[in-house]
Amino acid sequence: MLHAGRLGTWWRGWRWRDDRGDTSIQMAIVYPFVLLATIAVVQASMWFYARQIALTAAREGLTAARAYQASPADGTARAHEVLERAAGDSLRGYSVSVTSNGQRVQVQVSGSAMSMIPGVSGLQVSQSASGPVERWTVPGE
């Protein structure tokens, strides 16, 4: 018959030997999910940043295109200036289109965000801004 004190010691020793390598197995199971979540957060951040760059370029292009006696070409040029300065590798393959009907101007900037996954072209980004064309008016008309 085992003494109560010896039984507790025996049980703790047996349990300790039984758990060896448990942490390594747990890390092997959990680590891929942690890595995947980290990559997803970084990819989402890069997509959001590319959207902000596209929106900034669209807004700047709109400001230039809607100015008094400005043309859509002025808006396109200004949007390209902003993209060349700010986009870097964050917004790739971008394009700018400016449309005007004489009353309103719309500037649309499209491209793709940089991808963390090799071989994948990235997430598509498209932002636009629109506003009325500035014009000279006579008070009271």
PDB file of C-alpha atoms in Angstrom:
ATOM      1  CA  MET A   1       0.000   0.000   0.000  1.00  0.00           C
ATOM      2  CA  LEU A   2       1.254   3.436  -0.898  1.00  0.00           C
ATOM      3  CA  HIS A   3       1.448   6.181   1.638  1.00  0.00           C
ATOM      4  CA  ALA A   4      -0.653   9.302   0.825  1.00  0.00           C
ATOM      5  CA  GLY A   5       2.435  11.503   0.644  1.00  0.00           C
ATOM      6  CA  ARG A   6       4.212   9.093  -1.682  1.00  0.00           C
ATOM      7  CA  LEU A   7       1.128   8.801  -3.895  1.00  0.00           C
ATOM      8  CA  GLY A   8       1.065  12.571  -4.442  1.00  0.00           C
ATOM      9  CA  THR A   9       4.762  12.610  -5.328  1.00  0.00           C
ATOM     10  CA  TRP A  10       4.379   9.631  -7.649  1.00  0.00           C
ATOM     11  CA  TRP A  11       1.401  11.207  -9.384  1.00  0.00           C
ATOM     12  CA  ARG A  12       3.131  14.553  -9.914  1.00  0.00           C
ATOM     13  CA  GLY A  13       6.253  12.871 -11.283  1.00  0.00           C
ATOM     14  CA  TRP A  14       4.250  10.681 -13.651  1.00  0.00           C
ATOM     15  CA  ARG A  15       2.203  13.624 -14.865  1.00  0.00           C
ATOM     16  CA  TRP A  16       5.363  15.682 -15.518  1.00  0.00           C
ATOM     17  CA  ARG A  17       6.933  12.942 -17.616  1.00  0.00           C
ATOM     18  CA  ASP A  18       3.694  12.544 -19.564  1.00  0.00           C
ATOM     19  CA  ASP A  19       3.550  16.244 -20.618  1.00  0.00           C
ATOM     20  CA  ARG A  20       7.019  16.473 -22.169  1.00  0.00           C
ATOM     21  CA  GLY A  21       6.893  17.997 -25.667  1.00  0.00           C
ATOM     22  CA  ASP A  22       3.355  19.215 -25.142  1.00  0.00           C
ATOM     23  CA  THR A  23       4.322  22.859 -25.636  1.00  0.00           C
ATOM     24  CA  SER A  24       6.120  22.097 -28.894  1.00  0.00           C
ATOM     25  CA  ILE A  25       3.056  20.341 -30.269  1.00  0.00           C
ATOM     26  CA  GLN A  26       0.795  23.183 -29.176  1.00  0.00           C
ATOM     27  CA  MET A  27       3.067  25.740 -30.862  1.00  0.00           C
ATOM     28  CA  ALA A  28       3.185  23.644 -34.052  1.00  0.00           C
ATOM     29  CA  ILE A  29      -0.614  23.755 -34.151  1.00  0.00           C
ATOM     30  CA  VAL A  30      -1.095  27.403 -33.102  1.00  0.00           C
ATOM     31  CA  TYR A  31       1.846  29.063 -34.927  1.00  0.00           C
ATOM     32  CA  PRO A  32       0.451  28.755 -38.487  1.00  0.00           C
ATOM     33  CA  PHE A  33      -2.770  30.465 -37.414  1.00  0.00           C
ATOM     34  CA  VAL A  34      -0.863  33.291 -35.713  1.00  0.00           C
ATOM     35  CA  LEU A  35       1.300  33.725 -38.815  1.00  0.00           C
ATOM     36  CA  LEU A  36      -1.769  33.721 -41.075  1.00  0.00           C
ATOM     37  CA  ALA A  37      -3.511  36.330 -38.905  1.00  0.00           C
ATOM     38  CA  THR A  38      -0.397  38.531 -38.956  1.00  0.00           C
ATOM     39  CA  ILE A  39      -0.137  38.344 -42.745  1.00  0.00           C
ATOM     40  CA  ALA A  40      -3.860  39.137 -43.066  1.00  0.00           C
ATOM     41  CA  VAL A  41      -3.504  42.236 -40.866  1.00  0.00           C
ATOM     42  CA  VAL A  42      -0.464  43.471 -42.809  1.00  0.00           C
ATOM     43  CA  GLN A  43      -2.202  42.818 -46.161  1.00  0.00           C
ATOM     44  CA  ALA A  44      -5.327  44.667 -45.024  1.00  0.00           C
ATOM     45  CA  SER A  45      -3.166  47.601 -43.896  1.00  0.00           C
ATOM     46  CA  MET A  46      -1.401  47.746 -47.257  1.00  0.00           C
ATOM     47  CA  TRP A  47      -4.762  47.686 -49.077  1.00  0.00           C
ATOM     48  CA  PHE A  48      -6.118  50.471 -46.861  1.00  0.00           C
ATOM     49  CA  TYR A  49      -2.984  52.573 -47.432  1.00  0.00           C
ATOM     50  CA  ALA A  50      -3.261  52.123 -51.214  1.00  0.00           C
ATOM     51  CA  ARG A  51      -6.908  53.237 -51.026  1.00  0.00           C
ATOM     52  CA  GLN A  52      -5.873  56.373 -49.144  1.00  0.00           C
ATOM     53  CA  ILE A  53      -3.241  57.197 -51.766  1.00  0.00           C
ATOM     54  CA  ALA A  54      -5.802  56.729 -54.567  1.00  0.00           C
ATOM     55  CA  LEU A  55      -8.362  58.892 -52.757  1.00  0.00           C
ATOM     56  CA  THR A  56      -5.813  61.643 -52.141  1.00  0.00           C
ATOM     57  CA  ALA A  57      -4.832  61.652 -55.820  1.00  0.00           C
ATOM     58  CA  ALA A  58      -8.503  61.742 -56.870  1.00  0.00           C
ATOM     59  CA  ARG A  59      -9.241  64.665 -54.548  1.00  0.00           C
ATOM     60  CA  GLU A  60      -6.178  66.608 -55.684  1.00  0.00           C
ATOM     61  CA  GLY A  61      -7.068  65.941 -59.326  1.00  0.00           C
ATOM     62  CA  LEU A  62     -10.623  67.117 -58.670  1.00  0.00           C
ATOM     63  CA  THR A  63      -9.393  70.340 -57.078  1.00  0.00           C
ATOM     64  CA  ALA A  64      -7.259  71.073 -60.145  1.00  0.00           C
ATOM     65  CA  ALA A  65      -9.930  70.063 -62.693  1.00  0.00           C
ATOM     66  CA  ARG A  66     -12.795  72.017 -61.169  1.00  0.00           C
ATOM     67  CA  ALA A  67     -10.895  75.299 -60.816  1.00  0.00           C
ATOM     68  CA  TYR A  68     -12.082  78.276 -62.845  1.00  0.00           C
ATOM     69  CA  GLN A  69     -11.172  77.852 -66.543  1.00  0.00           C
ATOM     70  CA  ALA A  70      -9.337  74.571 -65.881  1.00  0.00           C
ATOM     71  CA  SER A  71      -9.647  71.514 -68.107  1.00  0.00           C
ATOM     72  CA  PRO A  72      -9.907  67.800 -67.332  1.00  0.00           C
ATOM     73  CA  ALA A  73      -6.292  67.515 -68.503  1.00  0.00           C
ATOM     74  CA  ASP A  74      -5.260  69.726 -65.565  1.00  0.00           C
ATOM     75  CA  GLY A  75      -6.937  67.287 -63.186  1.00  0.00           C
ATOM     76  CA  THR A  76      -5.275  64.292 -64.829  1.00  0.00           C
ATOM     77  CA  ALA A  77      -1.855  65.950 -64.623  1.00  0.00           C
ATOM     78  CA  ARG A  78      -2.305  66.855 -60.947  1.00  0.00           C
ATOM     79  CA  ALA A  79      -3.490  63.348 -60.007  1.00  0.00           C
ATOM     80  CA  HIS A  80      -0.468  61.834 -61.784  1.00  0.00           C
ATOM     81  CA  GLU A  81       1.859  64.210 -59.921  1.00  0.00           C
ATOM     82  CA  VAL A  82       0.427  63.086 -56.580  1.00  0.00           C
ATOM     83  CA  LEU A  83       0.633  59.415 -57.542  1.00  0.00           C
ATOM     84  CA  GLU A  84       4.228  59.684 -58.717  1.00  0.00           C
ATOM     85  CA  ARG A  85       5.187  61.352 -55.450  1.00  0.00           C
ATOM     86  CA  ALA A  86       3.170  59.208 -53.023  1.00  0.00           C
ATOM     87  CA  ALA A  87       2.395  55.822 -54.555  1.00  0.00           C
ATOM     88  CA  GLY A  88       5.823  54.172 -54.704  1.00  0.00           C
ATOM     89  CA  ASP A  89       5.212  50.417 -54.556  1.00  0.00           C
ATOM     90  CA  SER A  90       2.045  50.794 -52.482  1.00  0.00           C
ATOM     91  CA  LEU A  91      -0.235  51.439 -55.479  1.00  0.00           C
ATOM     92  CA  ARG A  92       0.808  49.663 -58.662  1.00  0.00           C
ATOM     93  CA  GLY A  93      -0.472  49.904 -62.208  1.00  0.00           C
ATOM     94  CA  TYR A  94      -2.526  52.966 -61.469  1.00  0.00           C
ATOM     95  CA  SER A  95      -4.666  54.811 -63.970  1.00  0.00           C
ATOM     96  CA  VAL A  96      -6.494  58.136 -63.809  1.00  0.00           C
ATOM     97  CA  SER A  97      -9.640  59.062 -65.687  1.00  0.00           C
ATOM     98  CA  VAL A  98     -11.293  62.489 -65.571  1.00  0.00           C
ATOM     99  CA  THR A  99     -14.768  63.093 -66.988  1.00  0.00           C
ATOM    100  CA  SER A 100     -16.643  66.362 -67.215  1.00  0.00           C
ATOM    101  CA  ASN A 101     -20.050  67.357 -68.534  1.00  0.00           C
ATOM    102  CA  GLY A 102     -19.448  71.092 -68.140  1.00  0.00           C
ATOM    103  CA  GLN A 103     -21.309  71.216 -64.818  1.00  0.00           C
ATOM    104  CA  ARG A 104     -19.563  68.480 -62.793  1.00  0.00           C
ATOM    105  CA  VAL A 105     -16.160  66.829 -62.857  1.00  0.00           C
ATOM    106  CA  GLN A 106     -15.360  63.297 -61.722  1.00  0.00           C
ATOM    107  CA  VAL A 107     -11.856  61.951 -61.179  1.00  0.00           C
ATOM    108  CA  GLN A 108     -11.343  58.204 -60.759  1.00  0.00           C
ATOM    109  CA  VAL A 109      -8.055  56.596 -59.735  1.00  0.00           C
ATOM    110  CA  SER A 110      -7.627  52.814 -60.005  1.00  0.00           C
ATOM    111  CA  GLY A 111      -4.752  50.443 -59.353  1.00  0.00           C
ATOM    112  CA  SER A 112      -3.760  47.484 -57.234  1.00  0.00           C
ATOM    113  CA  ALA A 113      -2.333  47.306 -53.729  1.00  0.00           C
ATOM    114  CA  MET A 114       0.963  45.557 -53.144  1.00  0.00           C
ATOM    115  CA  SER A 115       0.529  41.893 -52.170  1.00  0.00           C
ATOM    116  CA  MET A 116       2.238  39.939 -49.391  1.00  0.00           C
ATOM    117  CA  ILE A 117       1.607  36.676 -51.249  1.00  0.00           C
ATOM    118  CA  PRO A 118       4.163  35.968 -53.993  1.00  0.00           C
ATOM    119  CA  GLY A 119       2.646  35.537 -57.443  1.00  0.00           C
ATOM    120  CA  VAL A 120      -0.564  37.366 -56.549  1.00  0.00           C
ATOM    121  CA  SER A 121      -1.045  40.714 -58.297  1.00  0.00           C
ATOM    122  CA  GLY A 122      -2.715  42.362 -55.304  1.00  0.00           C
ATOM    123  CA  LEU A 123      -6.124  43.658 -54.365  1.00  0.00           C
ATOM    124  CA  GLN A 124      -7.825  46.095 -56.708  1.00  0.00           C
ATOM    125  CA  VAL A 125      -8.298  49.666 -55.514  1.00  0.00           C
ATOM    126  CA  SER A 126     -10.593  52.261 -57.054  1.00  0.00           C
ATOM    127  CA  GLN A 127     -11.411  55.666 -55.585  1.00  0.00           C
ATOM    128  CA  SER A 128     -13.238  58.611 -57.076  1.00  0.00           C
ATOM    129  CA  ALA A 129     -14.065  62.202 -56.244  1.00  0.00           C
ATOM    130  CA  SER A 130     -16.545  64.509 -57.934  1.00  0.00           C
ATOM    131  CA  GLY A 131     -17.702  68.081 -57.609  1.00  0.00           C
ATOM    132  CA  PRO A 132     -19.161  71.040 -59.448  1.00  0.00           C
ATOM    133  CA  VAL A 133     -17.092  73.075 -61.887  1.00  0.00           C
ATOM    134  CA  GLU A 134     -16.247  76.541 -60.618  1.00  0.00           C
ATOM    135  CA  ARG A 135     -17.702  79.271 -62.797  1.00  0.00           C
ATOM    136  CA  TRP A 136     -18.028  83.030 -62.775  1.00  0.00           C
ATOM    137  CA  THR A 137     -21.484  84.278 -61.830  1.00  0.00           C
ATOM    138  CA  VAL A 138     -22.967  87.713 -61.599  1.00  0.00           C
ATOM    139  CA  PRO A 139     -24.661  88.485 -58.279  1.00  0.00           C
ATOM    140  CA  GLY A 140     -28.439  88.498 -58.551  1.00  0.00           C
ATOM    141  CA  GLU A 141     -28.677  86.053 -61.458  1.00  0.00           C
TER     142      GLU A 141
END
